[in-house]
mmCIF file of C-alpha atoms in Angstrom:
data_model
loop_
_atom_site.group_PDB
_atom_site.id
_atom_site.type_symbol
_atom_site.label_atom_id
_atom_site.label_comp_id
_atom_site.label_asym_id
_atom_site.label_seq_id
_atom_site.Cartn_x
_atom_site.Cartn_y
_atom_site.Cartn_z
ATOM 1 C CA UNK Q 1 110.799 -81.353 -179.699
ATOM 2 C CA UNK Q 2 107.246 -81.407 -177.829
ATOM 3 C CA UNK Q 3 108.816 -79.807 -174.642
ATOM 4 C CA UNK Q 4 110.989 -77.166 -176.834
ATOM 5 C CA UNK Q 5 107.175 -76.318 -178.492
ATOM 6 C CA UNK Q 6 105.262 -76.617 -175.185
ATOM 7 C CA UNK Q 7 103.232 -79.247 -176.850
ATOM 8 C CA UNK Q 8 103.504 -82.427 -174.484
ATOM 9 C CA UNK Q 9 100.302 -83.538 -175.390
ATOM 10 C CA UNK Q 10 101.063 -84.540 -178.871
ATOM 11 C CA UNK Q 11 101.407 -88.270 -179.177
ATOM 12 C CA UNK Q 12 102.978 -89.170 -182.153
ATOM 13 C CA UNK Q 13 106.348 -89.846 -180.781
ATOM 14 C CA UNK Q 14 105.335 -93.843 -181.732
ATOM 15 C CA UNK Q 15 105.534 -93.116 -185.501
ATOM 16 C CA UNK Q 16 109.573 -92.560 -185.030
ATOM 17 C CA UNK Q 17 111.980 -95.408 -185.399
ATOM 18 C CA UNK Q 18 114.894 -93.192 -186.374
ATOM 19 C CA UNK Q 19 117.481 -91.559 -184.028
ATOM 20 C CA UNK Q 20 115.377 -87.999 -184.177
ATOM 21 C CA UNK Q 21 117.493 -84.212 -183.914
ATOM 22 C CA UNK Q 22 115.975 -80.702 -184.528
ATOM 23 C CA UNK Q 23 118.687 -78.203 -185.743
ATOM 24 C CA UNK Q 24 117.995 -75.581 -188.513
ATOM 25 C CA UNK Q 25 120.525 -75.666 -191.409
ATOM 26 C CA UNK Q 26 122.782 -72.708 -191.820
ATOM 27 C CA UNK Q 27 124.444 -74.512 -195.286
ATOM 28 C CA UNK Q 28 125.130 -77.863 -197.521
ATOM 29 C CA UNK Q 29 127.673 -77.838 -199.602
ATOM 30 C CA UNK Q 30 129.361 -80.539 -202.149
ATOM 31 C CA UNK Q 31 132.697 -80.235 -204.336
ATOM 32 C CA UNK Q 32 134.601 -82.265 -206.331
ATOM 33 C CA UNK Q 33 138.538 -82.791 -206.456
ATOM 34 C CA UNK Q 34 138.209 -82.799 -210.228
ATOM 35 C CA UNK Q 35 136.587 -80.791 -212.791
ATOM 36 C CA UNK Q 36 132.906 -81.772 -213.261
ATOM 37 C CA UNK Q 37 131.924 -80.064 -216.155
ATOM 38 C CA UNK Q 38 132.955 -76.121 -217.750
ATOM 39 C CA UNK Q 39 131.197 -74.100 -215.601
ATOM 40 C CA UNK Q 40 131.936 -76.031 -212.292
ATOM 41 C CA UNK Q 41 136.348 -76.934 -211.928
ATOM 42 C CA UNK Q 42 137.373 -78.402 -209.034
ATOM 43 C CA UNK Q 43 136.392 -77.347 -205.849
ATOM 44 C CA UNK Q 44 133.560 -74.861 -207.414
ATOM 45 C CA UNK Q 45 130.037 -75.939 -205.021
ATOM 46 C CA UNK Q 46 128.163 -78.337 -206.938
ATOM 47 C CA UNK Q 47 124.738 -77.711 -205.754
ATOM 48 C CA UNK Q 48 123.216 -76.042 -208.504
ATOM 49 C CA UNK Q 49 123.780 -80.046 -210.158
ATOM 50 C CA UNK Q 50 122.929 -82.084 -206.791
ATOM 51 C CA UNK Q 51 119.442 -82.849 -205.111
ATOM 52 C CA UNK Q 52 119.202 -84.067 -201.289
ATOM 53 C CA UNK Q 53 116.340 -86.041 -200.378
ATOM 54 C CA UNK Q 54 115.721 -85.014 -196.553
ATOM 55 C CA UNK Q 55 113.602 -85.500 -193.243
ATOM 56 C CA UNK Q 56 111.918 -82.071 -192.453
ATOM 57 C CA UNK Q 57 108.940 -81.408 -190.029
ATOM 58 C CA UNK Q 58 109.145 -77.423 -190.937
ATOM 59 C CA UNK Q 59 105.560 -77.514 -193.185
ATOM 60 C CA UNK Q 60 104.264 -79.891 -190.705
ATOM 61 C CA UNK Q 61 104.446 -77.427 -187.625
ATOM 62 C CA UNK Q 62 103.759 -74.272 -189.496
ATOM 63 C CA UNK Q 63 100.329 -76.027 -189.978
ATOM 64 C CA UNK Q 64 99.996 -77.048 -186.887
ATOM 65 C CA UNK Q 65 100.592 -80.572 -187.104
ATOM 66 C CA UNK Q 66 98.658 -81.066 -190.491
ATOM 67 C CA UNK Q 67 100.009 -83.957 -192.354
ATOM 68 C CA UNK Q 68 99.390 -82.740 -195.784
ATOM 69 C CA UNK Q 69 101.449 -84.681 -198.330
ATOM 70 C CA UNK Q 70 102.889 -82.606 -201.349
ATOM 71 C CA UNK Q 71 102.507 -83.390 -204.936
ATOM 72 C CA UNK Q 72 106.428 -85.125 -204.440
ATOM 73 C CA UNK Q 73 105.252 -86.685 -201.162
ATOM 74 C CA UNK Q 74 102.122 -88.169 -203.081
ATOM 75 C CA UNK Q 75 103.861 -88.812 -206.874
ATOM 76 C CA UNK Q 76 106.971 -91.042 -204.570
ATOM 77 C CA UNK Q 77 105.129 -92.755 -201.741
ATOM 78 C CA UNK Q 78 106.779 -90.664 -199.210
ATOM 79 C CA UNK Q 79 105.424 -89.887 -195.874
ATOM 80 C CA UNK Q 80 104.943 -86.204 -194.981
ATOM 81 C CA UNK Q 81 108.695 -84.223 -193.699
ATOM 82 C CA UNK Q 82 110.383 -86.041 -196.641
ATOM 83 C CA UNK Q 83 111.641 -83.850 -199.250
ATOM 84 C CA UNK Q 84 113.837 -84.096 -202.253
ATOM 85 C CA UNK Q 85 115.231 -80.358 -203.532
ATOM 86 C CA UNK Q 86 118.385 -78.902 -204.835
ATOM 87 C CA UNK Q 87 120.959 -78.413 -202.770
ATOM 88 C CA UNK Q 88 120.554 -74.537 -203.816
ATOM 89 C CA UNK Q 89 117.105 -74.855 -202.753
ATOM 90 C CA UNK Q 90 117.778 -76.648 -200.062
ATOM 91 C CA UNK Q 91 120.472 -73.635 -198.592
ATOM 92 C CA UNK Q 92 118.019 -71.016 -199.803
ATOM 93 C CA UNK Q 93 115.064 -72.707 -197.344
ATOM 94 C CA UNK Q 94 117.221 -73.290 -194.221
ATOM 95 C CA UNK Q 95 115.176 -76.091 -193.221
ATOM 96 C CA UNK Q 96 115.013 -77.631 -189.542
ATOM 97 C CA UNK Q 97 116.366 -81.078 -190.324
ATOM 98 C CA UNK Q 98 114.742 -84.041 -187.933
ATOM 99 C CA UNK Q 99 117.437 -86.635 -188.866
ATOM 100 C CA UNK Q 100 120.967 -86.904 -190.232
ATOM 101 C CA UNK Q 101 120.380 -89.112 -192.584
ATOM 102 C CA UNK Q 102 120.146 -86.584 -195.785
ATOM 103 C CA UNK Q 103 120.995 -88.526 -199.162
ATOM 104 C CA UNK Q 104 122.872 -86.159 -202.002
ATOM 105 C CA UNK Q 105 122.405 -87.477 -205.552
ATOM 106 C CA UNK Q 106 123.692 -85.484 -208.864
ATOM 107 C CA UNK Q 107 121.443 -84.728 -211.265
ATOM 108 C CA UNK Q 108 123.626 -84.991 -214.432
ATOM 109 C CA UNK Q 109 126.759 -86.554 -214.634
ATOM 110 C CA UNK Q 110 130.291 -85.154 -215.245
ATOM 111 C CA UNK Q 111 131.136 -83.859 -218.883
ATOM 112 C CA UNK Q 112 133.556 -86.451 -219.369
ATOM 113 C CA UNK Q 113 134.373 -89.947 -217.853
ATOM 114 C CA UNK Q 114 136.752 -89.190 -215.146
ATOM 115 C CA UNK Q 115 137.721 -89.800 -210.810
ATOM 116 C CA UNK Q 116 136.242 -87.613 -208.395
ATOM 117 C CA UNK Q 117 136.258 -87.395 -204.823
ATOM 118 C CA UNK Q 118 133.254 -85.520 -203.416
ATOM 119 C CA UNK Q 119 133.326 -83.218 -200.258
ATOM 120 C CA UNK Q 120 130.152 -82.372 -198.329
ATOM 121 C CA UNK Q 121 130.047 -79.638 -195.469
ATOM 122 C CA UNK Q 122 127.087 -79.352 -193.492
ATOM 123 C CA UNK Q 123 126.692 -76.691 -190.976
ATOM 124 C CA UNK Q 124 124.039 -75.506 -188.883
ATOM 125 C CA UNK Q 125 122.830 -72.413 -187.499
ATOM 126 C CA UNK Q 126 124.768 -73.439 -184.169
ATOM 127 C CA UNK Q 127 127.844 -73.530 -185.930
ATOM 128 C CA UNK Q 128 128.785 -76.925 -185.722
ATOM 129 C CA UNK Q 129 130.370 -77.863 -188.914
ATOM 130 C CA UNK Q 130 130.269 -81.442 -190.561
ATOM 131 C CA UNK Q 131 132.760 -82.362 -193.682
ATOM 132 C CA UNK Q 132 133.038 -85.850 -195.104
ATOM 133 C CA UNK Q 133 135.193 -87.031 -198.320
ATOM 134 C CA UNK Q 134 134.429 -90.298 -200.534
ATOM 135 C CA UNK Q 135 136.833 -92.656 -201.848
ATOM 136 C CA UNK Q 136 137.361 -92.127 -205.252
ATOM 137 C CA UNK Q 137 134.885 -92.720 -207.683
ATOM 138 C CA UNK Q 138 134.594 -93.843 -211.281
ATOM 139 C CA UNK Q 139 132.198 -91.834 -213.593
ATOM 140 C CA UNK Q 140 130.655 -92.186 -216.692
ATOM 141 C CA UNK Q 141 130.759 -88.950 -218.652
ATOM 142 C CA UNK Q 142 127.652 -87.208 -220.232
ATOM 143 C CA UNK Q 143 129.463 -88.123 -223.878
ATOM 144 C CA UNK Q 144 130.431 -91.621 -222.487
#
């Protein structure tokens, strides 16, 4: 990433212990095989009811290389690049993820108790396409 910004004399390469990309997000998207709640059936995205908790170093080079923490960063303990948005959000900024290691958590669970087996498609602005399917999963239903 220093070469690719002509900035080989930055030396904070020591403060990574993770396997480190830098590929810009064209889309994230999650469905379920079953119907989650009314307004979302099967295989209708989910995003709008999912957050992602990412590694981003986007802020961090538009400032050049000012590790300001956000109110999020501050409030959780994280270090500055980590991020935790809707997946909506998350589509709408695009953001130039530094590792694949993006965690997907619903924010409210299904209207009733029922199975569901999530899909999740990443792809990025390169075109490479990821998809990945759980097992089936039990879940407790907002009324449950």
């Amino acid at each position: 990433m220093a070469a690719q910004f002509k900035d080989t004399d930055f030396n904070g390469a020591y403060y990574l212990n993770i396997p480190v990309m830098y590929v810009q997000t064209e889309s994230l998207n999650i469905v379920s095989d079953n119907d989650y709640d009314a307004a979302h059936p099967a295989g209708i995205p989910l995003n709008d009811l999912c957050n992602v908790f990412y590694l981003c170093v986007d802020d961090i080079l538009a400032n050049s290389y000012r590790f300001t923490l956000t109110a999020q960063q501050k409030e959780n303990k994280w270090s500055a690049g980590y991020f935790e948005k809707s997946i909506t959000e998350f589509n709408r900024e695009k953001p130039t993820l530094v590792a694949f290691d993006f965690r997907i958590q619903p924010i409210f669970r299904p209207a009733v108790p029922g199975t569901h087996r999530f899909t999740v498609t990443y792809k990025n602005i390169d075109g490479k396409e990821l998809s990945v399917t759980t097992e089936p999963l039990n879940l407790a239903g907002r009324a449950g």
